Each structure stands twice: as structure tokens, then as C-alpha cells.
Amino acid sequence: MIGRTGKKWKIPLLFVSTSALVVFGVSDGFGGALDSGEIPVTRAEIMQQALDNNPGIIVQTNRLAASTEEVRIRRATYYPQINLNLAQLYLNTPVLGISFPNEQPLAPEAILPTFTQELFEFGRRRNQVKAAVLKKEARRWMLQEARLAVLWKAAMAFDQLAFYQHLLQAAVESERAAKKHLDRTRLRLEKGLAIFPDLTQAKVYWQKSRLQVVQIRNSLHKAQADLVYVTGHTKFRPFRAVESTRPEMLPGNPDVLVDSAMRLRPLLISLRRKDREKNALVNREFDAHLPKLDLFANGLIVYGLPSAVTLAPPSSGLFFPGFQTGVVLSVPIFSGMSVVHRTEKARAVYRREVADTRLAEIRVARNVRKAWFDLETQKKKIDLDRTELENATINRQMIQRSYDKGLVDSVTRIQAQAEYVTAYETLIADRFRLRMILDELEWQVGEWPPDVRVTSK
């Protein structure tokens, strides 16, 4: 799989130093049950929950809905505009050169229906609608970008939780082994096979191993809190990561990944839509220089005047019924250079958007290449970790045999075991760091997870 620009997901990693933890008999297996009451979840389940519940997606969804309504508003200008005005007129005599009896003020009522239809606007409406449509498309791709970011952040939070689960499992086993070593040292001291400083040193290392378990367990709870956050929950849930294998199908050339990112990354597609939107707005401002052709129709009906004036039938009160139609051609001549300045302003905004898009493309290309090289480096680092673990295992076994024969002291045995534990936990950390780098690389490229339901792009 290959996979948007965003902030780099930083995972705090825990490293175990030889001076901070000395343990014995650590298992070579990964995983295992931790605490009762935990909620087992898979990587696909976590990403699906994040996709369904994260409020950031709801924000982008409503922005898309607002842009959809804006398109409909702009398209409404294609239809005729019909208005009906009702007016209460107050007239005093004389009216039309006629004096009413006693010169009393009159209050006739007027109905003024109007009908207007734009016939041809030389591009104004077309470019305005086009800009709204492109803005809607940009919002739609930003929604896809939000979904992609939520999915891969959830994936990285899941890998972080699994990472601490493995470290906790190793730390618990190490603490047990340290306690076992302490008990054996007590027995050896009672039989005269050890000295009192050996017992003191064994106690110190056992206490440090217990502290290490507490620290890693606390980091595990923080990782669970991060997973609760990315899945959109407010109540804490003690998730436990249930791991499964995930295929890695990345091309062996970073340039291929960069080309894929230029085509697939929703962020870049959205920014290109915004560039086209700003260009359409430039044309819209320039169109204000052009004429405009409208069809109009006006009506006039007045009620409430005496029949002696209107010559209408008694009690009808009808006066001046009329209807007028025509075509109006409006030609702008001079507007104080406002159109010119608005056009130049729109061009400046367009140029800024194009530059922002170019910067985003450069940034994505850089992030993809950096992640790819980090991935290749991490693979080689894991190979070295395996070699170091094998060497530490052999060294521990040799020191243990020498210790059983009384050829080396307890300190040497502890140091050999500490080197083994450090190599073991370094391998754990680097394995999960490799997963997180792969997650980020797929995110930067714009690849969608294969096992998560998402709407069509």
C-alpha cells in the first residue's frame, strides 16, 4: 500500500538503559494478555471507529454542505425574479390637475408586480457559478483529506499502543526475573556463596525494574487515552491492541511514490481546485467591464380613488391599470476604476493560491522522500538489532555458565543480562518505529487503508 500533508505524528518512545533496568529471564515472545477488563480491538476496528466518530470529519462535512448550498444560490440567478410590492399611497389634492371635493387627502392602495430575467451577461453568471462549483469540489477533497488524516493518525495511535503493550510485557517478565535473582542471592548469601553487597545490588536492581513497570504502564494508559481521542470518544476506554499482519507494498523508488502523491493526495487535489476557483473569480471581476442585457415587465394597479376621477364603474375604485415590458441593455462606461482594482486584487489572490499550492506540492514531495529514506534506514537498523540481540543472547548464556561455575561475579552476570534486555527492547522499539514510518509514508502519499469503509473519492 502507498498512501496527505499534515503535522508529523510524533510518538514518544521509551528506551531502556542498562543502568536503569537489570532483569533476568526475559521471554523472547512478543505480546500476551496484560490486564483484565481491557477492550480488545483490531487496527481496522480502530480506524473505522475514528472514521465514524471523529468530530473533525463532521466539521469538514458541514463545510461541504455549506458550499453545496452556495452553488445552488449562484445557480438561482438563471431563473427569473418575480416580485409583488403592495404600497399604501397618501395623496393630497390637486391630483392630475383635478381638485377633489373639499380637497380631502386620499389613501389609495397600489399593487406593483415586477418580472426580470437576465438574458445575457457576457460571463458574469457563468464564472460566478463556476467558482462556486470549484469551491465545492475543493471542500469535497478537503473532507477526503480529513478522513485520510484521521485514519492514519488512528493507525499510528494503534501501533503506539501495541508498542507499549510489548514493552510492558517485557518489563513485567523482567521484574519477575529480577525478583527471582534477588531470592537466589539471599539463598547464596545464607550459604556463604555470596557477599552482602551482592544482595544490596540485587535489591536496587529489583526496585528499578519495579519502577520501570510503573512507568511503562503509565505510558500505556497515555497511549490508550490517545486512542480514545482519535476515535472520537470522551469516556476513557482501556483498549488493548490485537495485532495482525499488514502487507507492505511500496515501490522501490521514491520518485514513484512522489508521482503517486501528486496524483492521489486529496490535499493537493483540493488546492488545485481552489486555484481554479480563484481564476474564475478573476474572470468574474473582469466581466464587470462588459454589458448586460435584461428583460423586464412592470405592472401598476391602484385602488381607492373616486369613480369620478377614474371613470371606472361606481364602487370599483380602479385607477391606472397598466403593464410595461422591455429589454434593457446596460453598458458600463466609467466606475472610478473600481472594476480595475477589484480585478487586480482577484489576480493577486489567484497568484497567492497558486504559490501556496506549489509550496504544498514541494512539501509533500519532501515528506514522502524523507519517510521513504527513514523506512529504508529503519529496515537496516532492525537487521542490526537482530544481530545485536543474537550476540547479547550468546554472551548472556556464556556468562551464566561461568557464573554457575563461580568464575564471574554477580555484577558481570547482571551486566550481561542488562545488555540482553536492552537489545531485546531496542528491537521491539525499532519494529514499531518501522510500522509508524510506514503509516506516515502511506498518509503522505494519500493511500487509503484496504480494510476500512470510506466513501468514494
PDB file of C-alpha atoms in Angstrom, residues 19 30 37 61 71 78 81 123 129 150 213 244 295 311 348 391 402 413 455:
ATOM      1  CA  SER A  19      21.827   1.391  34.209  1.00  0.00           C
ATOM      2  CA  PHE A  30       6.026 -10.679  21.763  1.00  0.00           C
ATOM      3  CA  GLY A  37     -11.134  -5.550  31.773  1.00  0.00           C
ATOM      4  CA  THR A  61     -18.765  17.610   6.162  1.00  0.00           C
ATOM      5  CA  VAL A  71     -23.664  26.573  -5.639  1.00  0.00           C
ATOM      6  CA  TYR A  78     -30.555  31.547 -14.008  1.00  0.00           C
ATOM      7  CA  GLN A  81     -37.035  37.135 -10.441  1.00  0.00           C
ATOM      8  CA  GLY A 123     -19.765  35.666 -18.487  1.00  0.00           C
ATOM      9  CA  VAL A 129     -21.295  29.607 -10.755  1.00  0.00           C
ATOM     10  CA  VAL A 150      -7.972  10.673  10.902  1.00  0.00           C
ATOM     11  CA  VAL A 213       6.968  -1.416  35.106  1.00  0.00           C
ATOM     12  CA  SER A 244      -2.432  -8.695  12.763  1.00  0.00           C
ATOM     13  CA  LEU A 295     -35.822  41.519 -19.941  1.00  0.00           C
ATOM     14  CA  LEU A 311     -64.180  56.917 -14.790  1.00  0.00           C
ATOM     15  CA  ALA A 348      -3.187  38.819  -6.591  1.00  0.00           C
ATOM     16  CA  ASN A 391      25.190 -11.597  20.282  1.00  0.00           C
ATOM     17  CA  SER A 402      30.686 -19.039  34.037  1.00  0.00           C
ATOM     18  CA  ARG A 413      26.105 -11.526  35.228  1.00  0.00           C
ATOM     19  CA  THR A 455     -16.934   6.961   0.756  1.00  0.00           C
TER      20      THR A 455
END
